[in-house]
Coordinates of C-alpha atoms and ligand atoms in Angstrom, one line a residue:
M1 CA 0.1 0.0 -0.1
S2 CA 1.4 3.2 -0.9
L3 CA 0.3 6.1 0.9
I4 CA 2.7 9.0 -0.3
S5 CA 0.7 11.8 -1.9
D6 CA 2.1 15.2 -3.3
N7 CA -0.1 16.7 -1.0
P8 CA 1.7 17.7 2.1
A9 CA -1.5 18.1 3.9
T10 CA -1.5 15.7 7.1
A11 CA -5.0 14.6 6.7
A12 CA -5.7 10.9 6.4
P13 CA -6.2 9.7 2.6
A14 CA -10.0 9.6 2.1
D15 CA -10.0 6.0 1.3
L16 CA -7.8 5.1 4.0
V17 CA -9.1 2.1 5.9
L18 CA -7.2 0.8 8.9
P19 CA -7.9 -2.4 10.6
D20 CA -8.7 -2.6 14.3
L21 CA -6.1 -4.5 15.7
E22 CA -6.8 -3.7 19.5
A23 CA -7.3 -7.4 20.1
A24 CA -4.1 -8.5 18.3
S25 CA -0.9 -9.1 20.2
A26 CA 2.4 -6.9 19.8
A27 CA 3.7 -9.5 17.6
E28 CA 0.5 -9.7 15.4
V29 CA 0.4 -6.0 15.0
V30 CA 4.0 -5.8 14.1
A31 CA 3.9 -8.4 11.5
W32 CA 1.0 -7.0 9.7
A33 CA 2.5 -3.5 9.7
L34 CA 5.8 -4.8 8.1
D35 CA 3.4 -7.1 5.7
E36 CA 1.5 -4.0 4.8
F37 CA 4.0 -1.3 4.4
H38 CA 7.8 -2.6 4.1
P39 CA 10.1 -1.0 3.0
G40 CA 7.7 2.3 3.6
I41 CA 7.9 1.7 7.4
A42 CA 10.4 2.0 9.9
L43 CA 10.7 1.6 13.8
A44 CA 11.5 4.8 15.6
C45 CA 14.2 3.6 18.3
S46 CA 15.1 5.8 21.1
F47 CA 17.0 2.9 22.9
Q48 CA 14.5 2.5 25.6
K49 CA 13.2 -0.7 27.3
E50 CA 10.0 -0.5 24.7
E51 CA 12.4 -0.6 21.7
A52 CA 14.3 -3.5 23.2
V53 CA 11.3 -5.5 22.8
L54 CA 10.2 -4.0 19.6
L55 CA 13.5 -4.3 17.8
D56 CA 13.2 -7.9 18.6
L57 CA 9.8 -8.4 17.2
V58 CA 10.6 -6.4 14.0
F59 CA 13.5 -8.3 13.3
E60 CA 11.9 -11.5 14.0
A61 CA 9.2 -10.5 11.4
R62 CA 11.4 -9.3 8.8
P63 CA 15.6 -9.4 9.2
D64 CA 15.8 -6.6 6.7
A65 CA 13.2 -4.4 8.4
R66 CA 14.2 -0.8 9.1
V67 CA 14.9 1.3 12.0
F68 CA 15.8 4.7 12.6
A69 CA 17.0 6.8 15.6
L70 CA 17.0 10.4 16.1
D71 CA 20.6 11.6 17.2
T72 CA 20.4 14.9 18.8
G73 CA 24.4 14.7 19.2
L74 CA 23.7 14.8 23.2
L75 CA 22.4 11.1 24.0
F76 CA 24.1 9.2 26.9
D77 CA 27.1 7.2 26.3
Q78 CA 25.3 4.2 27.7
T79 CA 23.0 4.8 24.8
Y80 CA 25.2 4.9 22.0
D81 CA 26.9 1.7 23.4
L82 CA 23.5 0.1 23.0
W83 CA 23.1 1.4 19.5
K84 CA 26.4 -0.3 18.5
Q85 CA 25.1 -3.7 20.4
V86 CA 21.8 -3.5 18.6
E87 CA 23.3 -3.2 15.0
E88 CA 25.5 -6.1 16.0
R89 CA 23.0 -8.4 17.5
Y90 CA 20.5 -7.9 14.5
S91 CA 23.3 -7.3 11.8
T92 CA 21.7 -4.2 10.8
T93 CA 22.5 -0.5 10.5
I94 CA 20.2 1.9 12.1
E95 CA 19.4 5.0 10.3
R96 CA 20.9 8.3 11.8
W97 CA 18.4 10.9 11.6
Q98 CA 19.7 14.4 12.6
G99 CA 19.4 18.2 12.7
P100 CA 22.3 20.6 12.5
T101 CA 25.2 20.3 14.5
L102 CA 25.5 21.2 17.8
A103 CA 27.8 24.3 16.9
E104 CA 25.6 25.5 14.1
Q105 CA 22.9 25.4 16.6
A106 CA 25.0 27.5 19.1
A107 CA 26.0 29.7 16.5
R108 CA 22.4 30.7 15.4
H109 CA 20.6 30.2 18.7
G110 CA 23.2 30.6 21.2
D111 CA 24.9 28.1 23.3
K112 CA 22.8 25.4 25.4
L113 CA 19.7 26.2 23.7
W114 CA 18.0 23.3 25.8
A115 CA 18.5 25.5 28.9
T116 CA 17.0 28.6 27.5
N117 CA 14.3 27.4 24.9
P118 CA 13.9 23.4 25.2
S119 CA 10.9 23.5 23.1
Q120 CA 13.0 25.3 20.3
C121 CA 15.8 22.6 21.0
C122 CA 13.7 19.8 20.6
G123 CA 12.2 21.3 17.5
I124 CA 15.6 21.6 15.7
R125 CA 17.2 18.6 17.1
K126 CA 14.2 15.9 16.9
V127 CA 11.0 17.1 15.5
E128 CA 12.4 18.6 11.9
P129 CA 14.6 15.6 11.5
L130 CA 12.0 13.5 12.4
R131 CA 9.5 15.2 9.9
R132 CA 11.7 15.2 7.2
G133 CA 12.4 11.4 7.5
L134 CA 8.9 10.6 8.2
S135 CA 7.9 12.2 4.9
T136 CA 9.5 9.3 3.1
L137 CA 7.4 6.9 4.6
D138 CA 3.7 5.7 4.8
A139 CA 3.9 4.3 8.4
W140 CA 6.0 4.4 11.5
V141 CA 6.3 2.0 14.6
T142 CA 6.7 3.5 18.0
G143 CA 7.0 2.3 21.5
I144 CA 4.5 4.5 23.1
R145 CA 2.2 3.1 25.8
R146 CA -1.0 4.3 27.1
D147 CA -0.1 4.6 30.6
Q148 CA 3.2 6.5 30.2
S149 CA 1.6 9.9 30.5
P150 CA -2.3 11.6 29.8
A151 CA -1.2 12.8 26.4
R152 CA -0.6 8.9 25.4
A153 CA -3.9 7.7 27.1
G154 CA -5.8 7.6 23.9
A155 CA -3.2 5.8 21.3
A156 CA -4.6 3.1 19.3
K157 CA -2.3 0.0 18.4
V158 CA -3.0 1.7 14.7
E159 CA -4.2 5.3 13.9
W160 CA -3.5 7.9 11.6
D161 CA -0.8 10.5 12.9
D162 CA -2.4 13.7 12.0
Q163 CA 0.9 15.6 12.8
F164 CA 3.0 13.7 10.5
G165 CA 0.9 12.6 7.7
L166 CA 1.4 8.6 7.8
V167 CA 0.0 5.7 9.6
K168 CA 1.4 5.1 13.3
V169 CA 1.5 1.8 14.8
N170 CA 1.8 1.4 18.3
P171 CA 2.1 -2.3 19.0
L172 CA 2.7 -1.9 22.9
A173 CA 0.0 0.6 23.4
D174 CA -1.8 -1.7 25.8
W175 CA 1.4 -2.9 27.7
S176 CA 2.4 -2.0 30.9
D177 CA 5.9 -1.4 32.5
K178 CA 5.9 -4.9 33.8
D179 CA 4.6 -6.5 30.7
V180 CA 7.8 -4.7 28.9
W181 CA 10.0 -5.8 31.8
R182 CA 9.0 -9.7 31.6
E183 CA 9.5 -9.8 28.0
I184 CA 12.8 -8.5 28.1
A185 CA 13.9 -11.0 30.6
K186 CA 11.9 -13.8 28.5
R187 CA 13.9 -13.0 25.4
D188 CA 17.1 -12.2 27.0
L189 CA 17.3 -8.9 25.6
P190 CA 20.1 -6.1 25.7
Y191 CA 18.6 -2.9 27.3
N192 CA 19.7 0.5 28.5
P193 CA 21.5 0.1 31.8
L194 CA 20.5 3.5 32.7
H195 CA 17.2 1.9 33.6
D196 CA 19.0 0.1 36.2
Q197 CA 20.3 3.4 37.8
G198 CA 16.7 5.0 38.0
Y199 CA 15.8 6.6 34.6
A200 CA 12.4 5.2 33.7
S201 CA 12.6 7.3 30.4
I202 CA 15.8 8.2 28.8
G203 CA 16.2 11.2 26.1
C204 CA 19.1 13.8 26.0
V205 CA 21.8 14.3 28.6
P206 CA 21.0 17.7 29.6
C207 CA 17.5 17.3 29.8
T208 CA 17.1 13.6 31.5
R209 CA 17.1 12.9 35.4
P210 CA 16.1 9.6 37.2
G211 CA 12.6 9.4 37.8
E212 CA 9.2 7.4 37.3
G213 CA 7.3 7.4 34.3
R214 CA 8.2 10.6 32.4
E215 CA 8.8 12.9 35.5
G216 CA 12.7 12.6 34.9
R217 CA 12.3 14.5 31.4
W218 CA 12.6 18.0 31.4
A219 CA 12.5 18.0 35.3
G220 CA 11.5 21.2 36.7
S221 CA 9.7 22.6 33.8
D222 CA 5.9 21.8 32.7
K223 CA 7.3 20.3 29.5
V224 CA 6.6 16.6 29.0
E225 CA 6.9 15.8 25.2
C226 CA 9.5 16.4 22.8
G227 CA 6.8 17.1 20.2
L228 CA 7.4 13.7 18.4
H229 CA 3.9 12.3 19.8
Q230 CA 2.0 15.3 19.9
E231 CA 2.7 18.7 19.6
D232 CA 5.1 20.1 22.2
A233 CA 3.7 20.1 25.6
Ligands
SF4_301 S1 15.6 17.0 24.9 FE1 16.8 18.6 25.6 S2 18.6 18.5 24.7 FE2 17.4 16.9 23.7 S3 16.6 18.0 22.1 FE3 15.4 18.4 23.4 S4 15.7 20.2 24.5 FE4 17.5 19.7 23.2

């Protein structure tokens, strides 16, 4: 199925019919999505525990599945180490989607933009590279779960993404934290060691602190999302 159109509008195509896969397992959702959209589909990998599971499901379904990561240049060393480990384990190359260099950003917007205007920094380093990359795809797979935050509570397993104009597949939408850890143990999967140091959610070094749920992200501010799964909040 090709959904790419010349129209940059993000409304769903009038003839788009998405299946109701709410009762399907994560593996079934992944298999359906790759069958339907590959090579126009990729897994968004932020190297958190959810992606540990999704990477395994995706490569189980298709060894040539596509995976991308947004490299802000500010990820933890542990995250970059895991990146290499994942590439070796699955004999794959994760597509690196990037914004401007940190030096270019500093020259244009001042040093440490994350401290003065984190929304602009996320926009430049995450949202714009994501928008560019997703504009070449028909669908993306994400690790979002409904219990992660109120903003994610309404996520369906398969839905239209109005923000970026493509199908969004959330195979773990109904999983709990425990479900994820149980699957990691069952499959003996590599995961980000920062989780063992109290980081429930892991992003860029300057904006991530240990904490439950997403409380460690942009701690001390009202910001809770990068703008990848909803407009910046
Ligand atoms: S998480 Fe922080 S450092 Fe990373 S892109 Fe957003 S504001 Fe910038």
